Amino acid sequence: MANKAHHSSSGQIQKLKDPMRWVLKPNALNIVWGNDNRYWKINEEGPAELVQVCWLEVTGSTNENLTKGKNYEINFVVEMKDEGFGWNGCPIFIMAKIGKKGKYKWDKVNFSDLPKNVKTQIPISNGGFVFKVPQDLGSDDTVLHFGLYEVWTGRWKGGFLIHEAQVKELPY
């Protein structure tokens, strides 16, 4: 992976107190190939626009510990452009883990079903991707690490916007 350019998370993570919610704009996410305009168009204010990649990897973290025993919902707000390509039969995975040494939990999203030119919160089914911080976690590292991935097919894909990622504490 050393040959891949990264867009570092130099942006701020906005934490909203009520409800406990973090909003990560594209400049607060780590986007593989994000520093190369042939692959991504990223500016400080708007969404990150995927021009074309064969390796989709967008990651982030809450940058602070979450509460043990609580459930959190992870979503990305995305938009498929009219010229979106390469998404048919190409599953995208939302993955998350607690702590740097945690085990990943994942959910699969089918981007070929996304409406065109409409901001859409993914995953669409089941009200979002819910992740529980184990009560009996043997570590004090409860920072949530999560991402959006498609690194397995080697297919080129593009025409897609990332508006933000959201992490929200659930009341149950």
Short mmCIF file of N, CA, C and O in Angstrom, two decimals, residues 14-140:
data_model
loop_
_atom_site.label_atom_id
_atom_site.label_comp_id
_atom_site.label_asym_id
_atom_site.label_seq_id
_atom_site.Cartn_x
_atom_site.Cartn_y
_atom_site.Cartn_z
N GLN A 14 -16.88 17.17 13.43
CA GLN A 14 -17.87 17.93 14.15
C GLN A 14 -18.62 16.99 15.09
O GLN A 14 -19.16 15.97 14.66
N LYS A 15 -18.61 17.30 16.38
CA LYS A 15 -19.35 16.48 17.34
C LYS A 15 -20.56 17.26 17.82
O LYS A 15 -20.43 18.38 18.30
N LEU A 16 -21.71 16.67 17.63
CA LEU A 16 -22.95 17.29 18.08
C LEU A 16 -23.36 16.63 19.39
O LEU A 16 -23.32 15.42 19.52
N LYS A 17 -23.72 17.41 20.38
CA LYS A 17 -24.00 16.87 21.71
C LYS A 17 -25.36 16.20 21.85
O LYS A 17 -25.52 15.30 22.63
N ASP A 18 -26.38 16.67 21.14
CA ASP A 18 -27.70 16.12 21.34
C ASP A 18 -28.33 15.78 20.01
O ASP A 18 -28.71 16.69 19.28
N PRO A 19 -28.41 14.54 19.62
CA PRO A 19 -27.90 13.37 20.33
C PRO A 19 -26.39 13.25 20.13
O PRO A 19 -25.82 13.96 19.32
N MET A 20 -25.75 12.34 20.87
CA MET A 20 -24.31 12.11 20.71
C MET A 20 -24.07 11.69 19.27
O MET A 20 -24.44 10.60 18.87
N ARG A 21 -23.48 12.57 18.48
CA ARG A 21 -23.33 12.32 17.06
C ARG A 21 -22.07 12.99 16.55
O ARG A 21 -21.76 14.11 16.94
N TRP A 22 -21.36 12.29 15.69
CA TRP A 22 -20.18 12.84 15.03
C TRP A 22 -20.49 12.93 13.54
O TRP A 22 -21.06 12.01 12.96
N VAL A 23 -20.10 14.04 12.92
CA VAL A 23 -20.25 14.22 11.49
C VAL A 23 -18.86 14.47 10.92
O VAL A 23 -18.17 15.39 11.35
N LEU A 24 -18.45 13.62 9.99
CA LEU A 24 -17.14 13.75 9.37
C LEU A 24 -17.33 14.15 7.91
O LEU A 24 -17.87 13.39 7.11
N LYS A 25 -16.93 15.36 7.58
CA LYS A 25 -16.96 15.82 6.20
C LYS A 25 -15.78 15.17 5.47
O LYS A 25 -14.86 14.65 6.10
N PRO A 26 -15.77 15.18 4.14
CA PRO A 26 -14.71 14.51 3.40
C PRO A 26 -13.29 14.90 3.80
O PRO A 26 -12.40 14.06 3.82
N ASN A 27 -13.08 16.16 4.18
CA ASN A 27 -11.72 16.55 4.56
C ASN A 27 -11.30 16.01 5.93
O ASN A 27 -10.15 16.17 6.33
N ALA A 28 -12.21 15.34 6.64
CA ALA A 28 -11.87 14.68 7.91
C ALA A 28 -11.73 13.17 7.72
O ALA A 28 -11.51 12.45 8.69
N LEU A 29 -11.85 12.70 6.48
CA LEU A 29 -11.72 11.28 6.17
C LEU A 29 -10.38 11.01 5.50
O LEU A 29 -9.80 11.90 4.87
N ASN A 30 -9.89 9.79 5.63
CA ASN A 30 -8.69 9.37 4.94
C ASN A 30 -9.14 8.67 3.65
O ASN A 30 -9.78 7.63 3.71
N ILE A 31 -8.80 9.27 2.51
CA ILE A 31 -9.25 8.77 1.21
C ILE A 31 -8.03 8.31 0.42
O ILE A 31 -7.18 9.13 0.08
N VAL A 32 -7.94 7.00 0.16
CA VAL A 32 -6.82 6.47 -0.62
C VAL A 32 -6.91 7.05 -2.03
O VAL A 32 -7.98 7.04 -2.63
N TRP A 33 -5.80 7.55 -2.53
CA TRP A 33 -5.67 8.22 -3.82
C TRP A 33 -6.31 9.61 -3.80
O TRP A 33 -6.47 10.24 -4.83
N GLY A 34 -6.69 10.10 -2.63
CA GLY A 34 -7.38 11.39 -2.52
C GLY A 34 -6.54 12.60 -2.90
O GLY A 34 -7.10 13.65 -3.20
N ASN A 35 -5.23 12.49 -2.91
CA ASN A 35 -4.37 13.62 -3.28
C ASN A 35 -4.10 13.67 -4.77
O ASN A 35 -3.33 14.52 -5.22
N ASP A 36 -4.70 12.80 -5.55
CA ASP A 36 -4.44 12.73 -6.98
C ASP A 36 -5.73 13.08 -7.74
O ASP A 36 -6.69 12.32 -7.70
N ASN A 37 -5.73 14.22 -8.43
CA ASN A 37 -6.93 14.70 -9.13
C ASN A 37 -7.39 13.79 -10.27
O ASN A 37 -8.48 13.95 -10.78
N ARG A 38 -6.56 12.85 -10.68
CA ARG A 38 -6.99 11.88 -11.69
C ARG A 38 -8.03 10.92 -11.10
O ARG A 38 -8.80 10.32 -11.84
N TYR A 39 -8.03 10.79 -9.78
CA TYR A 39 -8.90 9.82 -9.11
C TYR A 39 -10.01 10.45 -8.28
O TYR A 39 -11.12 9.94 -8.23
N TRP A 40 -9.69 11.53 -7.59
CA TRP A 40 -10.66 12.20 -6.71
C TRP A 40 -10.56 13.71 -6.89
O TRP A 40 -9.47 14.23 -7.10
N LYS A 41 -11.70 14.39 -6.74
CA LYS A 41 -11.74 15.85 -6.65
C LYS A 41 -12.21 16.17 -5.24
O LYS A 41 -13.35 15.85 -4.89
N ILE A 42 -11.32 16.75 -4.46
CA ILE A 42 -11.65 17.05 -3.07
C ILE A 42 -11.36 18.51 -2.80
O ILE A 42 -10.27 19.00 -3.08
N ASN A 43 -12.37 19.21 -2.27
CA ASN A 43 -12.15 20.59 -1.84
C ASN A 43 -12.59 20.73 -0.39
O ASN A 43 -13.20 19.82 0.16
N GLU A 44 -12.31 21.86 0.19
CA GLU A 44 -12.58 22.03 1.62
C GLU A 44 -14.07 22.10 1.96
O GLU A 44 -14.48 21.73 3.04
N GLU A 45 -14.89 22.60 1.05
CA GLU A 45 -16.29 22.86 1.38
C GLU A 45 -17.28 21.80 0.90
O GLU A 45 -18.23 21.48 1.58
N GLY A 46 -17.07 21.28 -0.29
CA GLY A 46 -18.08 20.41 -0.89
C GLY A 46 -17.79 18.94 -0.67
O GLY A 46 -16.91 18.55 0.10
N PRO A 47 -18.55 18.11 -1.39
CA PRO A 47 -18.35 16.68 -1.28
C PRO A 47 -17.06 16.24 -1.97
O PRO A 47 -16.50 16.97 -2.78
N ALA A 48 -16.59 15.04 -1.63
CA ALA A 48 -15.47 14.43 -2.34
C ALA A 48 -16.07 13.73 -3.54
O ALA A 48 -17.03 12.96 -3.42
N GLU A 49 -15.51 14.00 -4.73
CA GLU A 49 -16.03 13.39 -5.96
C GLU A 49 -15.06 12.34 -6.47
O GLU A 49 -13.91 12.64 -6.77
N LEU A 50 -15.55 11.12 -6.56
CA LEU A 50 -14.77 10.04 -7.11
C LEU A 50 -14.80 10.14 -8.63
O LEU A 50 -15.87 10.01 -9.24
N VAL A 51 -13.64 10.39 -9.26
CA VAL A 51 -13.54 10.44 -10.71
C VAL A 51 -13.45 9.02 -11.23
O VAL A 51 -14.26 8.58 -12.02
N GLN A 52 -12.43 8.27 -10.74
CA GLN A 52 -12.27 6.86 -11.09
C GLN A 52 -11.22 6.24 -10.19
O GLN A 52 -10.20 6.84 -9.93
N VAL A 53 -11.49 5.05 -9.70
CA VAL A 53 -10.52 4.26 -8.95
C VAL A 53 -10.83 2.79 -9.17
O VAL A 53 -11.95 2.42 -9.52
N CYS A 54 -9.85 1.96 -8.95
CA CYS A 54 -10.12 0.52 -8.90
C CYS A 54 -9.96 0.04 -7.46
O CYS A 54 -10.24 -1.11 -7.15
N TRP A 55 -9.55 0.93 -6.57
CA TRP A 55 -9.33 0.61 -5.15
C TRP A 55 -10.05 1.68 -4.35
O TRP A 55 -9.56 2.79 -4.18
N LEU A 56 -11.26 1.38 -3.85
CA LEU A 56 -12.03 2.33 -3.05
C LEU A 56 -11.77 2.05 -1.58
O LEU A 56 -12.10 0.97 -1.08
N GLU A 57 -11.19 3.02 -0.90
CA GLU A 57 -10.93 2.90 0.54
C GLU A 57 -11.04 4.28 1.16
O GLU A 57 -10.22 5.16 0.91
N VAL A 58 -12.11 4.48 1.95
CA VAL A 58 -12.37 5.74 2.63
C VAL A 58 -12.58 5.42 4.09
O VAL A 58 -13.51 4.67 4.43
N THR A 59 -11.73 5.94 4.97
CA THR A 59 -11.79 5.57 6.38
C THR A 59 -11.87 6.80 7.28
O THR A 59 -11.49 7.90 6.89
N GLY A 60 -12.34 6.55 8.49
CA GLY A 60 -12.42 7.60 9.49
C GLY A 60 -12.49 7.00 10.87
O GLY A 60 -12.56 5.77 11.03
N SER A 61 -12.48 7.86 11.88
CA SER A 61 -12.65 7.41 13.26
C SER A 61 -13.31 8.52 14.06
O SER A 61 -13.33 9.67 13.63
N THR A 62 -13.85 8.15 15.22
CA THR A 62 -14.53 9.13 16.06
C THR A 62 -13.54 10.02 16.80
O THR A 62 -13.96 10.99 17.40
N ASN A 63 -12.29 9.71 16.81
CA ASN A 63 -11.19 10.42 17.46
C ASN A 63 -11.34 10.56 18.98
O ASN A 63 -10.63 11.31 19.61
N GLU A 64 -12.27 9.82 19.55
CA GLU A 64 -12.40 9.76 21.00
C GLU A 64 -13.10 8.45 21.36
O GLU A 64 -13.76 7.84 20.54
N ASN A 65 -12.94 8.03 22.61
CA ASN A 65 -13.51 6.76 23.05
C ASN A 65 -15.02 6.82 23.11
O ASN A 65 -15.60 7.83 23.51
N LEU A 66 -15.65 5.70 22.72
CA LEU A 66 -17.08 5.55 22.83
C LEU A 66 -17.39 4.82 24.14
O LEU A 66 -16.52 4.24 24.76
N THR A 67 -18.67 4.83 24.53
CA THR A 67 -19.09 4.24 25.81
C THR A 67 -19.31 2.74 25.67
O THR A 67 -20.04 2.29 24.78
N LYS A 68 -18.67 1.99 26.55
CA LYS A 68 -18.85 0.53 26.56
C LYS A 68 -20.32 0.20 26.83
O LYS A 68 -20.98 0.85 27.63
N GLY A 69 -20.82 -0.83 26.11
CA GLY A 69 -22.19 -1.27 26.28
C GLY A 69 -23.20 -0.51 25.43
O GLY A 69 -24.37 -0.88 25.39
N LYS A 70 -22.79 0.54 24.74
CA LYS A 70 -23.70 1.34 23.92
C LYS A 70 -23.66 0.90 22.46
O LYS A 70 -22.66 0.38 21.98
N ASN A 71 -24.77 1.13 21.76
CA ASN A 71 -24.87 0.89 20.32
C ASN A 71 -24.69 2.20 19.57
O ASN A 71 -25.18 3.24 20.01
N TYR A 72 -24.03 2.10 18.43
CA TYR A 72 -23.79 3.26 17.57
C TYR A 72 -24.18 2.90 16.15
O TYR A 72 -24.01 1.76 15.72
N GLU A 73 -24.69 3.88 15.43
CA GLU A 73 -25.08 3.69 14.04
C GLU A 73 -24.09 4.45 13.16
O GLU A 73 -23.76 5.60 13.44
N ILE A 74 -23.64 3.79 12.11
CA ILE A 74 -22.68 4.38 11.17
C ILE A 74 -23.36 4.49 9.82
O ILE A 74 -23.95 3.52 9.33
N ASN A 75 -23.28 5.67 9.21
CA ASN A 75 -23.84 5.91 7.88
C ASN A 75 -22.90 6.77 7.07
O ASN A 75 -22.13 7.55 7.63
N PHE A 76 -22.99 6.65 5.77
CA PHE A 76 -22.35 7.57 4.84
C PHE A 76 -23.46 8.24 4.05
O PHE A 76 -24.43 7.59 3.67
N VAL A 77 -23.33 9.54 3.80
CA VAL A 77 -24.25 10.25 2.92
C VAL A 77 -23.53 10.40 1.59
O VAL A 77 -22.48 11.04 1.50
N VAL A 78 -24.10 9.75 0.56
CA VAL A 78 -23.44 9.66 -0.74
C VAL A 78 -24.42 10.08 -1.84
O VAL A 78 -25.62 10.25 -1.60
N GLU A 79 -23.89 10.18 -3.05
CA GLU A 79 -24.73 10.52 -4.20
C GLU A 79 -24.10 9.91 -5.45
O GLU A 79 -22.91 10.08 -5.70
N MET A 80 -24.92 9.20 -6.21
CA MET A 80 -24.46 8.64 -7.48
C MET A 80 -24.80 9.63 -8.58
O MET A 80 -25.94 10.08 -8.68
N LYS A 81 -23.81 9.98 -9.36
CA LYS A 81 -24.03 10.90 -10.47
C LYS A 81 -24.58 10.14 -11.68
O LYS A 81 -24.47 8.92 -11.75
N ASP A 82 -25.16 10.89 -12.63
CA ASP A 82 -25.67 10.27 -13.87
C ASP A 82 -24.60 9.45 -14.56
O ASP A 82 -24.88 8.38 -15.11
N GLU A 83 -23.37 9.95 -14.55
CA GLU A 83 -22.28 9.27 -15.26
C GLU A 83 -21.58 8.21 -14.41
O GLU A 83 -20.51 7.73 -14.76
N GLY A 84 -22.20 7.82 -13.28
CA GLY A 84 -21.62 6.77 -12.44
C GLY A 84 -21.41 5.49 -13.24
O GLY A 84 -22.26 5.10 -14.04
N PHE A 85 -20.28 4.83 -13.03
CA PHE A 85 -19.97 3.61 -13.78
C PHE A 85 -19.21 2.63 -12.92
O PHE A 85 -18.58 3.00 -11.93
N GLY A 86 -19.31 1.34 -13.30
CA GLY A 86 -18.52 0.29 -12.67
C GLY A 86 -19.10 -0.29 -11.39
O GLY A 86 -18.45 -1.09 -10.73
N TRP A 87 -20.31 0.08 -11.02
CA TRP A 87 -20.87 -0.34 -9.74
C TRP A 87 -21.71 -1.62 -9.84
O TRP A 87 -21.95 -2.26 -8.82
N ASN A 88 -22.17 -2.00 -11.02
CA ASN A 88 -22.99 -3.22 -11.15
C ASN A 88 -22.18 -4.45 -10.78
O ASN A 88 -21.07 -4.65 -11.28
N GLY A 89 -22.74 -5.28 -9.91
CA GLY A 89 -22.07 -6.51 -9.48
C GLY A 89 -20.79 -6.26 -8.71
O GLY A 89 -19.91 -7.11 -8.67
N CYS A 90 -20.70 -5.10 -8.10
CA CYS A 90 -19.48 -4.69 -7.39
C CYS A 90 -19.87 -4.27 -5.97
O CYS A 90 -20.08 -3.09 -5.71
N PRO A 91 -20.01 -5.22 -5.05
CA PRO A 91 -20.48 -4.87 -3.71
C PRO A 91 -19.48 -3.99 -2.96
O PRO A 91 -18.27 -4.16 -3.06
N ILE A 92 -20.03 -3.04 -2.23
CA ILE A 92 -19.25 -2.12 -1.40
C ILE A 92 -19.48 -2.55 0.05
O ILE A 92 -20.59 -2.91 0.43
N PHE A 93 -18.44 -2.49 0.85
CA PHE A 93 -18.55 -2.90 2.25
C PHE A 93 -18.34 -1.71 3.17
O PHE A 93 -17.41 -0.94 2.99
N ILE A 94 -19.24 -1.59 4.16
CA ILE A 94 -19.02 -0.69 5.28
C ILE A 94 -18.49 -1.58 6.39
O ILE A 94 -19.10 -2.61 6.71
N MET A 95 -17.33 -1.21 6.92
CA MET A 95 -16.71 -2.03 7.96
C MET A 95 -16.37 -1.15 9.15
O MET A 95 -16.10 0.04 8.99
N ALA A 96 -16.41 -1.75 10.34
CA ALA A 96 -16.11 -1.00 11.56
C ALA A 96 -15.50 -1.93 12.60
O ALA A 96 -15.77 -3.13 12.62
N LYS A 97 -14.67 -1.33 13.46
CA LYS A 97 -14.11 -2.06 14.59
C LYS A 97 -13.88 -1.09 15.74
O LYS A 97 -13.77 0.12 15.54
N ILE A 98 -13.83 -1.65 16.93
CA ILE A 98 -13.55 -0.86 18.12
C ILE A 98 -12.08 -1.04 18.48
O ILE A 98 -11.62 -2.17 18.64
N GLY A 99 -11.38 0.05 18.58
CA GLY A 99 -9.95 0.01 18.91
C GLY A 99 -9.12 -0.44 17.72
O GLY A 99 -9.63 -1.07 16.79
N LYS A 100 -7.84 -0.10 17.75
CA LYS A 100 -6.95 -0.47 16.63
C LYS A 100 -6.81 -1.97 16.47
O LYS A 100 -6.58 -2.46 15.38
N LYS A 101 -6.96 -2.73 17.56
CA LYS A 101 -6.80 -4.18 17.50
C LYS A 101 -8.13 -4.93 17.45
O LYS A 101 -8.16 -6.15 17.54
N GLY A 102 -9.24 -4.22 17.29
CA GLY A 102 -10.56 -4.85 17.28
C GLY A 102 -10.82 -5.69 16.04
O GLY A 102 -10.07 -5.63 15.06
N LYS A 103 -11.88 -6.47 16.10
CA LYS A 103 -12.30 -7.29 14.96
C LYS A 103 -13.35 -6.52 14.17
O LYS A 103 -14.26 -5.94 14.74
N TYR A 104 -13.23 -6.61 12.84
CA TYR A 104 -14.17 -5.89 11.98
C TYR A 104 -15.54 -6.57 11.95
O TYR A 104 -15.65 -7.79 11.93
N LYS A 105 -16.57 -5.75 11.91
CA LYS A 105 -17.93 -6.16 11.58
C LYS A 105 -18.22 -5.44 10.26
O LYS A 105 -17.71 -4.35 10.02
N TRP A 106 -19.01 -6.06 9.39
CA TRP A 106 -19.24 -5.44 8.10
C TRP A 106 -20.67 -5.61 7.62
O TRP A 106 -21.41 -6.46 8.12
N ASP A 107 -21.03 -4.76 6.65
CA ASP A 107 -22.31 -4.84 5.97
C ASP A 107 -22.05 -4.54 4.50
O ASP A 107 -21.18 -3.74 4.16
N LYS A 108 -22.79 -5.21 3.62
CA LYS A 108 -22.61 -5.05 2.18
C LYS A 108 -23.67 -4.10 1.64
O LYS A 108 -24.83 -4.16 2.04
N VAL A 109 -23.25 -3.21 0.72
CA VAL A 109 -24.15 -2.25 0.09
C VAL A 109 -24.03 -2.40 -1.42
O VAL A 109 -22.92 -2.52 -1.95
N ASN A 110 -25.16 -2.39 -2.11
CA ASN A 110 -25.18 -2.48 -3.56
C ASN A 110 -25.35 -1.08 -4.14
O ASN A 110 -26.45 -0.53 -4.11
N PHE A 111 -24.29 -0.49 -4.65
CA PHE A 111 -24.36 0.87 -5.18
C PHE A 111 -25.12 0.96 -6.49
O PHE A 111 -25.55 2.03 -6.88
N SER A 112 -25.28 -0.15 -7.20
CA SER A 112 -26.01 -0.08 -8.48
C SER A 112 -27.49 0.24 -8.26
O SER A 112 -28.18 0.63 -9.19
N ASP A 113 -27.97 0.11 -7.02
CA ASP A 113 -29.36 0.43 -6.69
C ASP A 113 -29.58 1.88 -6.26
O ASP A 113 -30.71 2.29 -6.03
N LEU A 114 -28.51 2.65 -6.12
CA LEU A 114 -28.65 4.02 -5.63
C LEU A 114 -29.35 4.89 -6.67
O LEU A 114 -29.05 4.81 -7.87
N PRO A 115 -30.26 5.76 -6.22
CA PRO A 115 -30.89 6.69 -7.16
C PRO A 115 -29.84 7.70 -7.66
O PRO A 115 -28.88 8.01 -6.96
N LYS A 116 -30.03 8.19 -8.87
CA LYS A 116 -29.09 9.14 -9.46
C LYS A 116 -29.36 10.56 -8.95
O LYS A 116 -30.51 10.97 -8.80
N ASN A 117 -28.28 11.28 -8.66
CA ASN A 117 -28.32 12.70 -8.31
C ASN A 117 -29.17 13.00 -7.07
O ASN A 117 -29.77 14.06 -6.98
N VAL A 118 -29.22 12.06 -6.14
CA VAL A 118 -29.98 12.24 -4.89
C VAL A 118 -29.06 11.87 -3.73
O VAL A 118 -28.48 10.78 -3.73
N LYS A 119 -28.93 12.77 -2.75
CA LYS A 119 -28.17 12.41 -1.55
C LYS A 119 -28.88 11.25 -0.88
O LYS A 119 -30.08 11.31 -0.61
N THR A 120 -28.14 10.19 -0.61
CA THR A 120 -28.71 8.97 -0.03
C THR A 120 -27.85 8.52 1.14
O THR A 120 -26.63 8.50 1.05
N GLN A 121 -28.51 8.17 2.21
CA GLN A 121 -27.80 7.66 3.38
C GLN A 121 -27.65 6.16 3.23
O GLN A 121 -28.64 5.46 3.01
N ILE A 122 -26.42 5.66 3.32
CA ILE A 122 -26.19 4.22 3.23
C ILE A 122 -25.57 3.73 4.53
O ILE A 122 -24.89 4.49 5.21
N PRO A 123 -25.77 2.48 4.91
CA PRO A 123 -26.61 1.52 4.21
C PRO A 123 -28.08 1.89 4.30
O PRO A 123 -28.50 2.52 5.26
N ILE A 124 -28.83 1.47 3.30
CA ILE A 124 -30.25 1.81 3.20
C ILE A 124 -31.10 0.86 4.04
O ILE A 124 -32.01 1.27 4.73
N SER A 125 -30.77 -0.42 4.02
CA SER A 125 -31.59 -1.41 4.72
C SER A 125 -31.34 -1.40 6.23
O SER A 125 -30.28 -1.00 6.69
N ASN A 126 -32.32 -1.84 6.96
CA ASN A 126 -32.23 -2.03 8.41
C ASN A 126 -31.91 -0.76 9.19
O ASN A 126 -31.42 -0.82 10.30
N GLY A 127 -32.17 0.40 8.62
CA GLY A 127 -31.98 1.64 9.37
C GLY A 127 -30.54 2.02 9.63
O GLY A 127 -30.26 2.85 10.47
N GLY A 128 -29.59 1.44 8.96
CA GLY A 128 -28.20 1.81 9.15
C GLY A 128 -27.37 0.64 9.65
O GLY A 128 -27.87 -0.45 9.92
N PHE A 129 -26.10 0.88 9.77
CA PHE A 129 -25.14 -0.11 10.21
C PHE A 129 -24.92 0.10 11.71
O PHE A 129 -24.36 1.12 12.12
N VAL A 130 -25.42 -0.82 12.53
CA VAL A 130 -25.35 -0.67 13.98
C VAL A 130 -24.18 -1.48 14.52
O VAL A 130 -23.98 -2.64 14.14
N PHE A 131 -23.44 -0.85 15.40
CA PHE A 131 -22.24 -1.45 15.97
C PHE A 131 -22.28 -1.27 17.48
O PHE A 131 -22.50 -0.17 17.97
N LYS A 132 -22.08 -2.37 18.22
CA LYS A 132 -22.11 -2.30 19.69
C LYS A 132 -20.69 -2.33 20.24
O LYS A 132 -19.87 -3.14 19.83
N VAL A 133 -20.43 -1.44 21.20
CA VAL A 133 -19.17 -1.47 21.92
C VAL A 133 -19.36 -2.47 23.07
O VAL A 133 -20.20 -2.26 23.94
N PRO A 134 -18.64 -3.59 23.04
CA PRO A 134 -18.85 -4.61 24.08
C PRO A 134 -18.63 -4.05 25.49
O PRO A 134 -17.68 -3.31 25.74
N GLN A 135 -19.53 -4.44 26.39
CA GLN A 135 -19.42 -4.01 27.79
C GLN A 135 -18.16 -4.59 28.42
O GLN A 135 -17.50 -3.94 29.22
N ASP A 136 -17.83 -5.83 28.04
CA ASP A 136 -16.70 -6.53 28.65
C ASP A 136 -15.43 -6.45 27.80
O ASP A 136 -14.57 -7.32 27.89
N LEU A 137 -15.30 -5.40 27.01
CA LEU A 137 -14.12 -5.22 26.17
C LEU A 137 -12.89 -5.16 27.07
O LEU A 137 -12.85 -4.41 28.03
N GLY A 138 -11.90 -5.96 26.75
CA GLY A 138 -10.71 -6.04 27.59
C GLY A 138 -9.73 -4.91 27.37
O GLY A 138 -8.61 -4.97 27.86
N SER A 139 -10.13 -3.88 26.69
CA SER A 139 -9.24 -2.76 26.38
C SER A 139 -9.95 -1.45 26.69
O SER A 139 -11.17 -1.37 26.67
N ASP A 140 -9.15 -0.43 26.99
CA ASP A 140 -9.72 0.91 27.19
C ASP A 140 -9.78 1.68 25.88
O ASP A 140 -10.27 2.80 25.84
#
